[in-house]
């Protein structure tokens, strides 16, 4: 089937909106899960742990960590996309916005609800921003770049990275718990589901 002329240009506004909405919601999803207090995603455990030792917000620490991760792209020759840069810059501030309005979970049922909402929001946001096709986030790019350079299965690379990250974050005082395990088990299938919904298929 021949490509339709101009299809890519017509889709560009939708892709930009989808990228920005996805990145904003990703930060909101993080805020929900952190506020739940039953364990967050590995990289958020790291940011949470660092925030206990420096006078910086969680969001700003997330931005700084993203910048450091991007420096690791240099030796593995991973290429940036505009989505990569915006991911590094916007998710942290949107998480800080979420912290302003999302309360802490007090009772167990509240913690479970907050975490479940956060996990679904983050997974949908992942489908949105990846589906916009503007490049991977810093952490995803590190994973795929190491996978390519080391010639190791991607699940081994991801597991190794996140194990190191969560252990460092936990050692610094970040919250590791049942939520961390639930994230590890559920985020992959949920992201795959939402990516099927939000992926933009360009022709030409």
GROMACS .gro file of C-alpha atoms in nm:
model
  204
    1UNK     CA    1   0.000   0.000   0.000
    2UNK     CA    2   0.146   0.337  -0.098
    3UNK     CA    3   0.208   0.602   0.161
    4UNK     CA    4  -0.034   0.891   0.178
    5UNK     CA    5   0.147   1.219   0.109
    6UNK     CA    6   0.149   1.452   0.407
    7UNK     CA    7   0.028   1.193   0.656
    8UNK     CA    8   0.328   1.248   0.883
    9UNK     CA    9   0.273   1.626   0.891
   10UNK     CA   10  -0.096   1.587   0.969
   11UNK     CA   11  -0.015   1.358   1.260
   12UNK     CA   12   0.252   1.587   1.405
   13UNK     CA   13   0.018   1.802   1.622
   14UNK     CA   14  -0.143   1.489   1.767
   15UNK     CA   15   0.198   1.335   1.837
   16UNK     CA   16   0.321   1.649   2.016
   17UNK     CA   17   0.006   1.674   2.229
   18UNK     CA   18   0.021   1.303   2.307
   19UNK     CA   19   0.388   1.331   2.408
   20UNK     CA   20   0.330   1.627   2.642
   21UNK     CA   21   0.016   1.481   2.799
   22UNK     CA   22   0.191   1.148   2.846
   23UNK     CA   23   0.492   1.304   3.017
   24UNK     CA   24   0.273   1.513   3.247
   25UNK     CA   25   0.061   1.214   3.345
   26UNK     CA   26   0.372   1.003   3.400
   27UNK     CA   27   0.482   1.242   3.673
   28UNK     CA   28   0.133   1.238   3.824
   29UNK     CA   29   0.142   0.858   3.828
   30UNK     CA   30   0.474   0.867   4.011
   31UNK     CA   31   0.327   1.107   4.270
   32UNK     CA   32   0.032   0.875   4.336
   33UNK     CA   33   0.260   0.575   4.392
   34UNK     CA   34   0.504   0.761   4.616
   35UNK     CA   35   0.218   0.905   4.823
   36UNK     CA   36   0.084   0.551   4.868
   37UNK     CA   37   0.386   0.477   5.085
   38UNK     CA   38   0.400   0.103   5.014
   39UNK     CA   39   0.698   0.108   4.778
   40UNK     CA   40   0.757   0.283   4.448
   41UNK     CA   41   0.925   0.205   4.118
   42UNK     CA   42   1.303   0.147   4.144
   43UNK     CA   43   1.412   0.483   3.997
   44UNK     CA   44   1.159   0.664   4.218
   45UNK     CA   45   1.293   0.482   4.524
   46UNK     CA   46   1.633   0.627   4.428
   47UNK     CA   47   1.498   0.983   4.391
   48UNK     CA   48   1.307   0.945   4.716
   49UNK     CA   49   1.618   0.825   4.898
   50UNK     CA   50   1.833   1.109   4.763
   51UNK     CA   51   1.565   1.365   4.862
   52UNK     CA   52   1.614   1.266   5.227
   53UNK     CA   53   1.976   1.385   5.216
   54UNK     CA   54   1.973   1.701   5.001
   55UNK     CA   55   1.759   2.019   5.013
   56UNK     CA   56   1.604   1.956   4.672
   57UNK     CA   57   1.255   1.851   4.567
   58UNK     CA   58   1.180   1.500   4.445
   59UNK     CA   59   1.108   1.639   4.099
   60UNK     CA   60   1.434   1.832   4.070
   61UNK     CA   61   1.627   1.526   4.183
   62UNK     CA   62   1.447   1.323   3.916
   63UNK     CA   63   1.557   1.576   3.652
   64UNK     CA   64   1.918   1.564   3.774
   65UNK     CA   65   1.920   1.183   3.778
   66UNK     CA   66   1.779   1.183   3.425
   67UNK     CA   67   2.061   1.413   3.315
   68UNK     CA   68   2.320   1.183   3.469
   69UNK     CA   69   2.162   0.884   3.296
   70UNK     CA   70   2.183   1.068   2.964
   71UNK     CA   71   2.557   1.110   3.018
   72UNK     CA   72   2.579   0.731   3.027
   73UNK     CA   73   2.432   0.729   2.675
   74UNK     CA   74   2.757   0.877   2.540
   75UNK     CA   75   2.983   0.569   2.571
   76UNK     CA   76   2.708   0.335   2.447
   77UNK     CA   77   2.640   0.566   2.150
   78UNK     CA   78   2.268   0.595   2.210
   79UNK     CA   79   2.097   0.871   2.011
   80UNK     CA   80   1.872   1.136   2.164
   81UNK     CA   81   1.525   1.225   2.045
   82UNK     CA   82   1.319   1.531   2.135
   83UNK     CA   83   1.102   1.300   2.344
   84UNK     CA   84   1.412   1.193   2.537
   85UNK     CA   85   1.500   1.550   2.630
   86UNK     CA   86   1.143   1.645   2.722
   87UNK     CA   87   1.112   1.327   2.927
   88UNK     CA   88   1.420   1.425   3.127
   89UNK     CA   89   1.295   1.780   3.183
   90UNK     CA   90   0.919   1.745   3.240
   91UNK     CA   91   0.842   1.430   3.439
   92UNK     CA   92   1.009   1.552   3.759
   93UNK     CA   93   0.825   1.887   3.773
   94UNK     CA   94   0.493   1.717   3.698
   95UNK     CA   95   0.557   1.479   3.990
   96UNK     CA   96   0.612   1.783   4.215
   97UNK     CA   97   0.278   1.922   4.095
   98UNK     CA   98   0.117   1.592   4.187
   99UNK     CA   99   0.264   1.605   4.537
  100UNK     CA  100   0.089   1.939   4.592
  101UNK     CA  101  -0.258   1.790   4.550
  102UNK     CA  102  -0.231   1.416   4.623
  103UNK     CA  103  -0.255   1.326   4.994
  104UNK     CA  104  -0.054   1.062   5.176
  105UNK     CA  105  -0.217   0.724   5.218
  106UNK     CA  106  -0.300   0.669   5.586
  107UNK     CA  107  -0.499   0.349   5.596
  108UNK     CA  108  -0.398   0.038   5.403
  109UNK     CA  109  -0.699   0.056   5.171
  110UNK     CA  110  -0.610   0.417   5.085
  111UNK     CA  111  -0.251   0.318   5.015
  112UNK     CA  112  -0.364   0.037   4.785
  113UNK     CA  113  -0.603   0.266   4.597
  114UNK     CA  114  -0.340   0.539   4.557
  115UNK     CA  115  -0.084   0.291   4.430
  116UNK     CA  116  -0.328   0.122   4.189
  117UNK     CA  117  -0.436   0.457   4.045
  118UNK     CA  118  -0.073   0.563   4.009
  119UNK     CA  119   0.028   0.241   3.837
  120UNK     CA  120  -0.257   0.265   3.584
  121UNK     CA  121  -0.194   0.636   3.519
  122UNK     CA  122   0.181   0.579   3.475
  123UNK     CA  123   0.122   0.284   3.241
  124UNK     CA  124  -0.126   0.480   3.029
  125UNK     CA  125   0.119   0.772   3.023
  126UNK     CA  126   0.393   0.539   2.904
  127UNK     CA  127   0.172   0.422   2.620
  128UNK     CA  128   0.101   0.785   2.529
  129UNK     CA  129   0.457   0.915   2.520
  130UNK     CA  130   0.617   0.606   2.366
  131UNK     CA  131   0.330   0.581   2.119
  132UNK     CA  132   0.403   0.938   2.006
  133UNK     CA  133   0.735   0.807   1.870
  134UNK     CA  134   0.969   1.091   1.963
  135UNK     CA  135   1.242   0.876   2.116
  136UNK     CA  136   1.283   0.672   2.436
  137UNK     CA  137   1.314   0.811   2.785
  138UNK     CA  138   1.661   0.832   2.945
  139UNK     CA  139   1.620   0.512   3.145
  140UNK     CA  140   1.467   0.310   2.863
  141UNK     CA  141   1.741   0.427   2.630
  142UNK     CA  142   2.008   0.321   2.877
  143UNK     CA  143   1.849  -0.023   2.894
  144UNK     CA  144   1.820  -0.072   2.519
  145UNK     CA  145   2.164   0.077   2.457
  146UNK     CA  146   2.332  -0.159   2.703
  147UNK     CA  147   2.134  -0.447   2.558
  148UNK     CA  148   2.272  -0.367   2.214
  149UNK     CA  149   2.630  -0.304   2.325
  150UNK     CA  150   2.661  -0.596   2.568
  151UNK     CA  151   2.460  -0.841   2.359
  152UNK     CA  152   2.267  -0.960   2.663
  153UNK     CA  153   1.891  -1.032   2.687
  154UNK     CA  154   1.701  -0.712   2.753
  155UNK     CA  155   1.524  -0.853   3.060
  156UNK     CA  156   1.861  -0.930   3.221
  157UNK     CA  157   1.988  -0.578   3.148
  158UNK     CA  158   1.672  -0.417   3.285
  159UNK     CA  159   1.669  -0.637   3.594
  160UNK     CA  160   2.035  -0.565   3.668
  161UNK     CA  161   1.994  -0.188   3.629
  162UNK     CA  162   1.680  -0.169   3.841
  163UNK     CA  163   1.820  -0.398   4.109
  164UNK     CA  164   2.123  -0.171   4.151
  165UNK     CA  165   1.904   0.140   4.149
  166UNK     CA  166   1.653   0.010   4.405
  167UNK     CA  167   1.928  -0.113   4.638
  168UNK     CA  168   2.101   0.225   4.631
  169UNK     CA  169   1.770   0.405   4.683
  170UNK     CA  170   1.675   0.173   4.969
  171UNK     CA  171   2.014   0.223   5.130
  172UNK     CA  172   1.955   0.600   5.119
  173UNK     CA  173   1.617   0.560   5.290
  174UNK     CA  174   1.376   0.526   4.998
  175UNK     CA  175   1.062   0.318   5.052
  176UNK     CA  176   1.076  -0.037   4.918
  177UNK     CA  177   0.775  -0.260   4.974
  178UNK     CA  178   0.497  -0.461   4.818
  179UNK     CA  179   0.435  -0.175   4.577
  180UNK     CA  180   0.785  -0.211   4.436
  181UNK     CA  181   0.721  -0.578   4.368
  182UNK     CA  182   0.375  -0.508   4.223
  183UNK     CA  183   0.529  -0.248   3.991
  184UNK     CA  184   0.790  -0.494   3.867
  185UNK     CA  185   0.527  -0.759   3.793
  186UNK     CA  186   0.248  -0.545   3.647
  187UNK     CA  187   0.401  -0.246   3.470
  188UNK     CA  188   0.517  -0.444   3.164
  189UNK     CA  189   0.179  -0.598   3.074
  190UNK     CA  190  -0.005  -0.273   3.149
  191UNK     CA  191   0.231  -0.064   2.934
  192UNK     CA  192   0.200  -0.313   2.650
  193UNK     CA  193  -0.179  -0.289   2.669
  194UNK     CA  194  -0.182   0.092   2.660
  195UNK     CA  195   0.081   0.107   2.388
  196UNK     CA  196  -0.150  -0.093   2.162
  197UNK     CA  197  -0.416   0.172   2.224
  198UNK     CA  198  -0.204   0.486   2.185
  199UNK     CA  199   0.067   0.393   1.931
  200UNK     CA  200   0.048   0.625   1.633
  201UNK     CA  201   0.106   0.439   1.308
  202UNK     CA  202   0.255   0.672   1.055
  203UNK     CA  203   0.232   0.607   0.684
  204UNK     CA  204   0.510   0.751   0.479
   0.00000   0.00000   0.00000
